[in-house]
XYZ file of C-alpha atoms in Angstrom:
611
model
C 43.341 72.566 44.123
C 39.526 72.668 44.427
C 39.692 71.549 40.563
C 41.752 68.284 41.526
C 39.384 67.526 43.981
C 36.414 67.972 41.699
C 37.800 65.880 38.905
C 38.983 63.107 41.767
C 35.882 62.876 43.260
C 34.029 62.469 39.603
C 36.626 59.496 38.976
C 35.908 57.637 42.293
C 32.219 57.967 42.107
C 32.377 56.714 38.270
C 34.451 53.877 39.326
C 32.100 53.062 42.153
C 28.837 53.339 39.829
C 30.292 50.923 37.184
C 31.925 48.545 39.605
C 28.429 47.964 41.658
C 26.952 47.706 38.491
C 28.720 45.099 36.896
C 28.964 43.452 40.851
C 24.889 43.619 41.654
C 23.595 44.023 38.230
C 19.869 45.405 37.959
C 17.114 42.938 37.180
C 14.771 43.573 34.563
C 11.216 43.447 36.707
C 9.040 42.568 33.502
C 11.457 39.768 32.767
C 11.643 38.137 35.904
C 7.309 38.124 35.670
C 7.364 36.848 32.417
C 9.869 34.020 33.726
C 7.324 33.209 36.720
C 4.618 33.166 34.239
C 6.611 30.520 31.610
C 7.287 28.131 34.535
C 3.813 27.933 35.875
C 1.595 27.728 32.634
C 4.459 25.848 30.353
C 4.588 22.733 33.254
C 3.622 19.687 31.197
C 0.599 17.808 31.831
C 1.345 14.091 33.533
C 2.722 11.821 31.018
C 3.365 14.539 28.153
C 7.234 13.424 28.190
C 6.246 10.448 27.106
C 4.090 11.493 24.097
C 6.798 13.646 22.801
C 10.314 13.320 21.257
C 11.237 16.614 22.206
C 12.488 17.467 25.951
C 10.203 20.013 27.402
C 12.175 22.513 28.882
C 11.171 25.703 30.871
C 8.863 27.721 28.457
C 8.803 31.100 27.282
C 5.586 32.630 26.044
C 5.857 35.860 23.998
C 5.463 39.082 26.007
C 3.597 41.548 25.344
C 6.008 44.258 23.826
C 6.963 44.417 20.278
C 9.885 42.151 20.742
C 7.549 39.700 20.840
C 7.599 39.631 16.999
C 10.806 38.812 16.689
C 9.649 35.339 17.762
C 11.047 32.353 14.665
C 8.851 30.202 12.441
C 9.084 26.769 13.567
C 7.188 23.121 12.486
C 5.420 21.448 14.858
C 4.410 17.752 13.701
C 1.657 15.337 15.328
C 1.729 11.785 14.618
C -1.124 9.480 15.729
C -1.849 6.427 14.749
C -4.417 7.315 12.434
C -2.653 10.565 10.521
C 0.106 12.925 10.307
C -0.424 16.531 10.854
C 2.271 19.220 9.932
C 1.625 23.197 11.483
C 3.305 26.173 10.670
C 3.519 28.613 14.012
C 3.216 31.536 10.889
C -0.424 32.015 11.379
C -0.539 28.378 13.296
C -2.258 27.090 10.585
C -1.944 23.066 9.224
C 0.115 23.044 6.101
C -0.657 18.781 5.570
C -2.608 16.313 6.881
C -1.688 12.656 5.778
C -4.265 9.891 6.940
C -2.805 6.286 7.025
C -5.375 4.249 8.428
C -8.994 3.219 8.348
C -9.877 3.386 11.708
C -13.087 1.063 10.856
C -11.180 -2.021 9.341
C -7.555 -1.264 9.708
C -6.557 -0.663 6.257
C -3.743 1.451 5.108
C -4.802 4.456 3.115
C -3.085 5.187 0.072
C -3.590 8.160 -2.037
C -4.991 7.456 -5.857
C -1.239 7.647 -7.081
C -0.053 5.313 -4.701
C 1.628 7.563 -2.216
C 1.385 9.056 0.752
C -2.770 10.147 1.168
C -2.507 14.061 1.769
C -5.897 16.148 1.923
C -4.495 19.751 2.115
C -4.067 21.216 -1.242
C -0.887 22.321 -2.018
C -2.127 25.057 -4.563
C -3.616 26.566 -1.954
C -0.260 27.484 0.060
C 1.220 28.938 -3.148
C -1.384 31.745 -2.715
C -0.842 35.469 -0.722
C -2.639 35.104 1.258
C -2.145 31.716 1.511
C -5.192 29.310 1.820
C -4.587 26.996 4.897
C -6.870 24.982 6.626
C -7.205 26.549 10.820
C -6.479 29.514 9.819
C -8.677 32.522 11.362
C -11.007 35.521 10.181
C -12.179 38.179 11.696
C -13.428 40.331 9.434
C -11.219 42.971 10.229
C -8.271 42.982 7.029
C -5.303 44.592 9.274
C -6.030 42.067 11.831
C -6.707 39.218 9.543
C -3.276 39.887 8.037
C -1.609 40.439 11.664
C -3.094 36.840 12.647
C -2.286 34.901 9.748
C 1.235 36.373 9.200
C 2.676 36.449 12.306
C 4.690 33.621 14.295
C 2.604 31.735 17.546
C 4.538 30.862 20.684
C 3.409 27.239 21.123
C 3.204 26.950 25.014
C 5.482 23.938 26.535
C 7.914 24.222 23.205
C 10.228 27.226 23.850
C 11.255 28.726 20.589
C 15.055 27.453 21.273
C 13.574 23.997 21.020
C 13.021 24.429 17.126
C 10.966 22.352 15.510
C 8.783 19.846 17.582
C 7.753 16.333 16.931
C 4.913 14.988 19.024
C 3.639 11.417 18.921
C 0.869 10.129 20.404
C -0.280 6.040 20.938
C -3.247 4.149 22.420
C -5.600 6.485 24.375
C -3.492 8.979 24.410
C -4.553 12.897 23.846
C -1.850 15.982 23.359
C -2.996 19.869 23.875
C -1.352 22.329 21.686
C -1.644 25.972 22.828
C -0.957 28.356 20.148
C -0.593 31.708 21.159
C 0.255 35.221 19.849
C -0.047 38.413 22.164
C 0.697 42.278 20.416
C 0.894 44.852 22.849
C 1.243 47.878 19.709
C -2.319 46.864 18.654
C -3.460 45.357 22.195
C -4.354 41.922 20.326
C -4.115 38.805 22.042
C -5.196 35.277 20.200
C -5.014 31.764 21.362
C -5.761 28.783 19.436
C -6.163 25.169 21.511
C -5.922 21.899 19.281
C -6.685 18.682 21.078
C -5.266 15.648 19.154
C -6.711 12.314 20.418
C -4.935 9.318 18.865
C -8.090 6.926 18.280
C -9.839 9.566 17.049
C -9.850 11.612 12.900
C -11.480 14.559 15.349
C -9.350 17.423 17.414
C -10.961 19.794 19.736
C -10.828 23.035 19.219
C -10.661 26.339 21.353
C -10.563 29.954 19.875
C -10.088 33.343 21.878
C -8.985 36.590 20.290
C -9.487 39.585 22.260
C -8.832 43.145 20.694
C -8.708 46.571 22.735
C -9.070 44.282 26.145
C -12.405 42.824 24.724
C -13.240 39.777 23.401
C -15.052 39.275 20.232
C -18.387 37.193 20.270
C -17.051 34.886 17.523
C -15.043 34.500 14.260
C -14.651 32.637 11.642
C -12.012 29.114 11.059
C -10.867 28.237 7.420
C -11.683 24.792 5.967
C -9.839 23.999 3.137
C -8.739 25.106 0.666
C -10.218 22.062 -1.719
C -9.621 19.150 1.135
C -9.601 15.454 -0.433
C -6.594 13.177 -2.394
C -4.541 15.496 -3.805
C -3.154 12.495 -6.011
C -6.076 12.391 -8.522
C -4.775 13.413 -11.613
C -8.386 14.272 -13.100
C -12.213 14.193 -11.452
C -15.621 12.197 -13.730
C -19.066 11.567 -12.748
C -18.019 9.011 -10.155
C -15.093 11.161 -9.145
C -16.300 14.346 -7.399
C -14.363 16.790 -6.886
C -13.777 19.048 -3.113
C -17.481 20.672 -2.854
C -18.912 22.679 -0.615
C -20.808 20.506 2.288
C -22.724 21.743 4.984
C -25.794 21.705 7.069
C -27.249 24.817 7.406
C -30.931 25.287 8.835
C -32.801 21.707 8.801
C -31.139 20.081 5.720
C -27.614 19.348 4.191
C -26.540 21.645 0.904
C -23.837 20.468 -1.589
C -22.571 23.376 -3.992
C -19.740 22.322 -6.637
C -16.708 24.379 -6.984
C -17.661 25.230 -9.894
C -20.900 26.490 -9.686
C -19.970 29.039 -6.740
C -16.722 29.817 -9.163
C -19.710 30.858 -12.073
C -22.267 32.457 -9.581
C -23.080 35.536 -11.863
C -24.701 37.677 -8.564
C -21.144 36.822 -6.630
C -18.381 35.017 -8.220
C -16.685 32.722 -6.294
C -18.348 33.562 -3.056
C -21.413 31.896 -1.534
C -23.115 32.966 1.964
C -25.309 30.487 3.294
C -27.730 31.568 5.712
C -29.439 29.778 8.605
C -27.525 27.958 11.801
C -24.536 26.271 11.419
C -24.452 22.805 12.425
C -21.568 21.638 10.977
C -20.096 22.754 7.692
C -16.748 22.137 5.859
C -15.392 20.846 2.570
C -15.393 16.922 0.863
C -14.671 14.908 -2.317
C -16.119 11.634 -3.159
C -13.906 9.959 0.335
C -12.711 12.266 2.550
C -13.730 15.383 4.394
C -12.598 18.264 6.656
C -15.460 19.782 8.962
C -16.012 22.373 11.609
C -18.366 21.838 13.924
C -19.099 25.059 16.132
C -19.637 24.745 20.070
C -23.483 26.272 19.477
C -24.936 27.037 16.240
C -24.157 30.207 14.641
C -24.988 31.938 11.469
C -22.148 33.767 8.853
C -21.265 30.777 6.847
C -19.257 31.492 3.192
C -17.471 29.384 0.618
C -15.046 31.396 -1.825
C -13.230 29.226 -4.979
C -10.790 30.645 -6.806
C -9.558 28.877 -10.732
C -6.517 27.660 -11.806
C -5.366 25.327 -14.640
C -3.201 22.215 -14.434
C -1.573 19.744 -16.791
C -3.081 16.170 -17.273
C -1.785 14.321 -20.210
C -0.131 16.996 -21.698
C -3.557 19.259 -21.889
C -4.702 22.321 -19.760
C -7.357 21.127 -17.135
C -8.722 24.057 -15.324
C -9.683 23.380 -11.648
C -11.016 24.956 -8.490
C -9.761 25.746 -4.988
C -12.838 25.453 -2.199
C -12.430 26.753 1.081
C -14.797 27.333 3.592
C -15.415 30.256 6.800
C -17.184 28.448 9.457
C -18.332 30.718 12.269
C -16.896 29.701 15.688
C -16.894 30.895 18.997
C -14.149 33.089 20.330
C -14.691 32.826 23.838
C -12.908 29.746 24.516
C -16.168 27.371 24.088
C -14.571 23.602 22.978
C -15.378 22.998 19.027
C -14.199 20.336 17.015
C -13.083 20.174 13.906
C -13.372 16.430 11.986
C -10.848 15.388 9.209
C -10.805 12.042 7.975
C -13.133 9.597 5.689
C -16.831 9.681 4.939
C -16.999 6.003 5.526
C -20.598 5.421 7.463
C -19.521 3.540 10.552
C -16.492 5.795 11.334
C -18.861 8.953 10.844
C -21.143 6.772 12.715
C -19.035 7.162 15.722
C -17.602 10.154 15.122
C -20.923 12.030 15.280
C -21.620 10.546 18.480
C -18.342 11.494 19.766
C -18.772 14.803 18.639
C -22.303 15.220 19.740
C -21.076 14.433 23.376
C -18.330 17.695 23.182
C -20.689 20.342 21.507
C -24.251 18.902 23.800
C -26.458 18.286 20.860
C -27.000 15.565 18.368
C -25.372 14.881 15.019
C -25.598 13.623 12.016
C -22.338 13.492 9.823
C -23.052 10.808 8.158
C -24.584 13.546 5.649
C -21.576 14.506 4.301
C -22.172 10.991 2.637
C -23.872 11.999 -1.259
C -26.181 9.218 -1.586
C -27.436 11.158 -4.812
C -31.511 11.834 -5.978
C -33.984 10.136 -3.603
C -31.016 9.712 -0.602
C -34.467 9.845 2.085
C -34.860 6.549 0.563
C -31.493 5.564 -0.672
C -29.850 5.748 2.082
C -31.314 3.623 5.047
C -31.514 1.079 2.334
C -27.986 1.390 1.320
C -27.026 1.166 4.670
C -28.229 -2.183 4.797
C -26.642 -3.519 1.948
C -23.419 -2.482 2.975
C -23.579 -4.264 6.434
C -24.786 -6.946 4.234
C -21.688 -6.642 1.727
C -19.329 -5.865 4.559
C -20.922 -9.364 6.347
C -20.128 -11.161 3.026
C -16.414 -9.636 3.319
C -15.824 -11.425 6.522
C -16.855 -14.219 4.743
C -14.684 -14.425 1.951
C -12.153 -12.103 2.555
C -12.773 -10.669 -0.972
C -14.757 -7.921 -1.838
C -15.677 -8.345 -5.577
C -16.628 -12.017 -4.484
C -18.739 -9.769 -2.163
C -20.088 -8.242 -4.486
C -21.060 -11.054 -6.827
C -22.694 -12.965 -3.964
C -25.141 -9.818 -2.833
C -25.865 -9.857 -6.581
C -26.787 -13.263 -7.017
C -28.785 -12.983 -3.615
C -30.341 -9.608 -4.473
C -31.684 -10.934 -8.103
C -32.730 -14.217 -6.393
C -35.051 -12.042 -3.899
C -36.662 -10.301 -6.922
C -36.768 -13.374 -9.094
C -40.789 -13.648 -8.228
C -41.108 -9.787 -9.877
C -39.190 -10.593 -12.889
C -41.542 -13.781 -13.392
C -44.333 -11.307 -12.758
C -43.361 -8.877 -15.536
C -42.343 -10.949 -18.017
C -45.739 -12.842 -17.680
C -47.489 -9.199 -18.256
C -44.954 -8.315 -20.878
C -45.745 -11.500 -22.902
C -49.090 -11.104 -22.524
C -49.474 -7.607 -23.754
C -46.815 -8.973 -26.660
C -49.384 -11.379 -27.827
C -52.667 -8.846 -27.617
C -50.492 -5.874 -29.301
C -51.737 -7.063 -32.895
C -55.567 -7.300 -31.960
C -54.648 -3.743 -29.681
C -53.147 -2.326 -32.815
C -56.320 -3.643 -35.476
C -59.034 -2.091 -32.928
C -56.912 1.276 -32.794
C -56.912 1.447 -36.322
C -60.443 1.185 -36.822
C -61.386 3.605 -34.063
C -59.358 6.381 -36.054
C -61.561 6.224 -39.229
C -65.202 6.432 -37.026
C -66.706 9.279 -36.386
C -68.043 10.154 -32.473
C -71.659 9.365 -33.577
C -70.829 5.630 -35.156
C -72.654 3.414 -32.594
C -69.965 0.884 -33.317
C -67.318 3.188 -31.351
C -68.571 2.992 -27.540
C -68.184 -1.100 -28.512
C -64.491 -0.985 -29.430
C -63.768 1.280 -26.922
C -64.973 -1.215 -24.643
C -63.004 -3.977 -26.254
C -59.932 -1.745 -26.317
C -60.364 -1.431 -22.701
C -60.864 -4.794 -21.674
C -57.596 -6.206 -23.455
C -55.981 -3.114 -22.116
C -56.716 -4.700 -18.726
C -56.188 -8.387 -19.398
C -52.730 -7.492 -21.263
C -51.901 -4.393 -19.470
C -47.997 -3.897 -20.311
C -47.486 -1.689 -16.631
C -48.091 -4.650 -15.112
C -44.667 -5.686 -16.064
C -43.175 -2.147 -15.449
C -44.779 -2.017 -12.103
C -42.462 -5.081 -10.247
C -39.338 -3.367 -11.700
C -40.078 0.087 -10.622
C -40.821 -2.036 -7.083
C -36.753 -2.958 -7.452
C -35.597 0.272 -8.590
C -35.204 2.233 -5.119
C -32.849 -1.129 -4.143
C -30.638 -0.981 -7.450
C -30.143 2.451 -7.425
C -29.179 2.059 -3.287
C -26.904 -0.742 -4.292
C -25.690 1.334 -7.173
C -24.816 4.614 -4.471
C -22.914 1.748 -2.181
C -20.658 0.358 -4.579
C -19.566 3.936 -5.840
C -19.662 5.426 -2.480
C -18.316 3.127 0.524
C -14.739 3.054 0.970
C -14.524 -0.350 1.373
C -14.270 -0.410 -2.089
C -11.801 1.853 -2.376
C -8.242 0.122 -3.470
C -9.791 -3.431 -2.971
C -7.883 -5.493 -5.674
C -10.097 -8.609 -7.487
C -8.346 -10.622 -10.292
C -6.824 -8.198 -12.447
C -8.657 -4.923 -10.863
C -6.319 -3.215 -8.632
C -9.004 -0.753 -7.355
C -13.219 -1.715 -7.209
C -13.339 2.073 -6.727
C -11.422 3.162 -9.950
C -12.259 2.079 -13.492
C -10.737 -0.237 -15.180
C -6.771 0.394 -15.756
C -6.249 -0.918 -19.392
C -6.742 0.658 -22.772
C -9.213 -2.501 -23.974
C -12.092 -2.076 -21.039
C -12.812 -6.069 -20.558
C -15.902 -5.438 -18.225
C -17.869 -2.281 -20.187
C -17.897 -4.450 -23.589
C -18.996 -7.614 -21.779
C -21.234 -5.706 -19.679
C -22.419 -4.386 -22.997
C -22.523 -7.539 -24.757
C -24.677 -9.551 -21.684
C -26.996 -6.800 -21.714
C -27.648 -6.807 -25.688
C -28.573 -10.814 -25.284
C -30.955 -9.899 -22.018
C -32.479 -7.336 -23.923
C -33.250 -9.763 -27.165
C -34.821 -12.686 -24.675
C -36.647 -10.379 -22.645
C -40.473 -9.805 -23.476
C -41.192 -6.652 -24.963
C -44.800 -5.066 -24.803
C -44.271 -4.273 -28.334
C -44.690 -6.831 -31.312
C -42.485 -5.073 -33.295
C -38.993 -6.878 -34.221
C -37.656 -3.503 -35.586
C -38.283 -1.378 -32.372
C -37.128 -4.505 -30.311
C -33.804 -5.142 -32.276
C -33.552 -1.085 -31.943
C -33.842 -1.125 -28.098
C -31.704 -4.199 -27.863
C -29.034 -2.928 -29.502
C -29.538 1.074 -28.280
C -30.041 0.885 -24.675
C -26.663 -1.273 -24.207
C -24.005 1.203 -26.319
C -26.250 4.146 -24.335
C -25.130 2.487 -21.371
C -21.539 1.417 -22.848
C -21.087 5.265 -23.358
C -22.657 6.075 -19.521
C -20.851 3.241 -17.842
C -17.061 2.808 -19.930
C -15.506 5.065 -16.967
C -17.590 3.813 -13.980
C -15.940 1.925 -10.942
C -15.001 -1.544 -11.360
C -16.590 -2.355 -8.921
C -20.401 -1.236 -10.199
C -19.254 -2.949 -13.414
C -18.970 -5.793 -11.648
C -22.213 -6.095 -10.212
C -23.845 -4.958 -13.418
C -22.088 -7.284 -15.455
C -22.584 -10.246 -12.627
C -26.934 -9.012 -12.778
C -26.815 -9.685 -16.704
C -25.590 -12.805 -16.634
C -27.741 -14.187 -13.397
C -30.893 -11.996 -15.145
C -30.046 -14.122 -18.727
C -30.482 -17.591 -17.099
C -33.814 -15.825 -14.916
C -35.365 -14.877 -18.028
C -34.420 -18.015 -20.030
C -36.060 -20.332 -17.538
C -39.392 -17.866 -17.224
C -39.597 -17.956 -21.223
C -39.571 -21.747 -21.066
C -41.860 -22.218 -18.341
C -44.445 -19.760 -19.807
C -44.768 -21.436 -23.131
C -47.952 -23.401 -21.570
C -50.424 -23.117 -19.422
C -52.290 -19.719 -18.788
C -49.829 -17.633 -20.175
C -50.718 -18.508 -23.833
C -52.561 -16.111 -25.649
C -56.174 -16.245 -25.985
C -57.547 -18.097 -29.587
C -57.750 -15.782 -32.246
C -60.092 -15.552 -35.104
C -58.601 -17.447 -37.920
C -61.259 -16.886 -40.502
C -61.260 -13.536 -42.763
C -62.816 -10.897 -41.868
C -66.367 -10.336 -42.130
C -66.534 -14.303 -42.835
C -69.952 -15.426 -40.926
C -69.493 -17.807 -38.808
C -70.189 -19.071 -35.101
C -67.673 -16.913 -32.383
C -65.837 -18.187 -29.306
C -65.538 -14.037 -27.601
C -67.688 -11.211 -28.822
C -65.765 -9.911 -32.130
C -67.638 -6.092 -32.254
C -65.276 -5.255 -35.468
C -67.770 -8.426 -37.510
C -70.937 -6.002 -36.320
């Protein structure tokens, strides 16, 4: 009896048990907190509905027990009006970055095949680890590889939302919080992107704290090898994504494949000094980090690979760059976009307000040997060029008005040499007679210290730097016209006639602009006064100095062709007028002696080689 009462009581209290359970069910106290937390940190910002295409619905930040892993890989896309950026939540890293506009004169941006104008290298995410710019270093391997290949929570954009477009217009700016919290290893990281849609910068905010501390700083990836990914092959005008930074007091440049060959560390450069800013370029276009304060630890690693162009193996180089950051939430930025002067301009300034000091992007501009001097004076002729633009609405007519104006200016130096160049063409025989004579006297002949003197004296009236002296004068201004053409952007896919690109060379198999540039130049070289009187060494540089150029210039921009074919022909009718208005006057050479030598006779000028 006692029995059935035992088992009867066991039944009732069973029954009881399981029917308040499944009546008042138990709440789970860390899920409810984590719930609180989603709705008070995940509430949108006024007017973030509007900037996005996806509903924003309570969120749900990871926790902080290993479930948290479990969280998916999602897309998140922001469009502006100025680029497209695509992020991976694995490792919250940007897998493209597509600019369609140049913010400084509205263009559309195209890349150099024609399509769509994407900077990220795609080679670059086929590697393990894979090379992505954003991505974050800490030194640390096991936490490097925890960072990179786990999945982010992107606060505001639960992970039932999938992936997320956002789209931003006029003035507007759009926060992303990427965040990934591991209890096992006690690691929690945030990353904060600000998008602004008038602007090629983001802000950015790092914090990664480890063991409940946070580190003083690590380092974001630039890169790998940012620039238009649709050039089939790079040249002298075409550079290729190099290292670009300034560290210390002064900007370095370090090709790919020079850190690739660095026999003391291959395929890894440290740079030491302060970070200003630091990042990685080709000829147009740029990625760069700029940290919230200056901090030392930069490096560039390259890695080689080959790829097919025109049926042959081209081997090429993958750039990327670890830019030390703060990781205590300070606000960095992070530029991507062109290295066109007036939108670097303004981006530096913009910049320089976020981080509190002054900078100076436009350096990521190359404006090659000499830029001290170069460069404020190629700054003017681009506003000049650019003023010309307005003008016409054309630039190669652009460009063949600055040249006609620029050799117009220095039309008074070119009169200037060629009068010295004629000169010391006319006293080169009587230079050459008393140089002969000098060689067979000994240092006692009392005739020497006289034809020294003569020597000198004609040296002086017929002095051939006199004519090299006005062009080196014009050199700094050619060569700064010269880094402006090849340079500016402007330039970049402007059509003229049958050019399709001033940036580019010349699309067809027969290269109509090299050979004429080559031909004008052989005719300016045959009018032009030589300071040598002999025809063999003239015909020689005449015909030598063109093909060298031919040979130096057959790939260049059209748009330098242009300008140096445009020079020939206004420098031909320049030196054609000087020849005929120097055929009288003062410019004709002094009267010779027409009797023979050693002839007696009465003499207009001292004639020492008669005593």
């Amino acid at each position: 009896m006692q029995q059935k009462r035992l088992v009867l009581a066991l039944l009732i209290s069973a029954v009881v048990l399981i029917g308040w359970n499944y009546l008042f069910p138990i709440k789970n106290p860390q899920n409810t907190n984590s719930n609180t937390q989603s709705t008070s940190s995940a509430s949108p910002s006024p007017g973030t509905a509007s900037q996005t295409s996806t509903p924003v619905t309570s969120a749900s930040p990871p926790t902080t027990t290993p479930a948290a892993q479990t969280v998916r890989q999602r897309t998140i896309v922001v469009r502006t009006p100025l680029y497209d950026a695509k992020f991976d939540t694995q490792g919250a890293v940007a897998t493209s970055w597509i600019l369609k506009v140049n913010k400084d004169n509205g263009r559309e941006l195209k890349s150099a095949g024609g399509g769509p104008l994407e900077l990220v290298s795609q080679e670059g995410l086929k590697h393990i680890p894979r090379e992505a710019p954003f991505d974050l270093i800490t030194g640390d391997p096991l936490l490097d590889s925890s960072i990179a290949g786990k999945n982010y929570d992107v606060e505001g954009y639960p992970d039932s939302a999938g992936d997320v477009e956002i789209k931003l217009a006029g003035n507007e700016e759009k926060r992303l919080n990427f965040v990934f919290r591991d209890s096992v290893n006690n690691v929690d990281v945030m990353k904060a992107i600000t998008f602004k849609a008038e602007s090629y910068a983001t802000d950015l905010e790092v914090k990664v704290r480890r063991q409940n501390q946070w580190l003083p700083q690590v380092k974001i990836q630039a890169g790998s090898s940012i620039g238009d990914q649709g050039l089939k092959s790079y040249n002298f005008y075409s550079v290729a994504p190099e290292a670009v930074a300034f560290v210390g007091d002064k900007v370095e440049r370090h090709p790919a494949q020079a850190i690739n060959e660095n026999k003391s560390s291959p395929d890894h450069l440290t740079l030491p000094g302060d970070v200003d800013w630091a990042g990685i370029g080709d000829t147009y276009f740029a990625m760069v980090v700029v940290p919230a304060r200056r901090l030392q630890g930069l490096e560039y690693f390259t890695s080689a690979y080959e790829t097919d162009h025109n049926g042959k193996k081209e081997k090429r180089y993958l750039t990327r760059a670890l830019v030390p950051v703060p990781a205590d939430g300070s606000r960095s930025a992070v530029y991507v976009g062109p290295k066109d002067h007036y939108v670097l301009q303004k981006a530096s300034a913009e910049i320089g307000a976020e981080v509190t000091r002054q900078l100076d992007l436009d350096g990521l501009i190359n404006y090659g040997f000499g830029g001290r001097i170069s460069r404020p004076i190629a700054e003017k002729l681009l506003w000049c060029i650019k003023k010309l633009y307005e003008l016409t609405g054309s630039y190669g007519v652009a460009i063949i008005l600055f040249t006609i104006i620029i050799y117009s200016a220095f039309f008074p130096l070119k009169w200037r040499s060629s009068k010295a160049m004629k000169k010391a063409q006319k006293l080169a025989p009587k230079m050459k007679d008393i140089q002969e004579k000098i060689k067979g006297m000994k240092q006692t002949d009392p005739r020497l210290k006289e034809l020294q003197m003569e020597q000198l004296r004609l040296m002086k009236e017929g002095n051939p730097l006199g004519g090299c002296l006005p062009l080196l004068i014009q050199m700094p201004f050619l060569f700064a016209l010269y880094r402006a053409i090849t340079i500016s952007l402007d330039f970049r896919q402007a059509s003229f006639l049958w050019l399709p690109d001033l940036s580019a060379p010349e699309p067809y198999f027969i290269h109509v602009l090299p050979i004429l540039m080559a031909g004008t130049m052989v005719v300016l070289q045959l009018i032009t006064p030589a300071p040598s009187a002999d025809p063999l060494q003239r015909k020689m540089m005449a015909i030598g100095m063109p093909m060298f150029m031919l040979y130096i210039l057959w790939s260049a921009p059209a748009g330098l062709l242009v300008y140096w074919l445009v020079g020939n022909i206004v420098g031909f009718v320049q030196q054609f007028l000087i020849n005929r208005w120097t055929q009288t006057g003062d410019d004709t050479a002094p009267a010779e002696e027409t009797k023979p030598k050693g002839r007696p006779g009465k003499k207009k000028s001292p004639d020492v080689s008669q005593r």
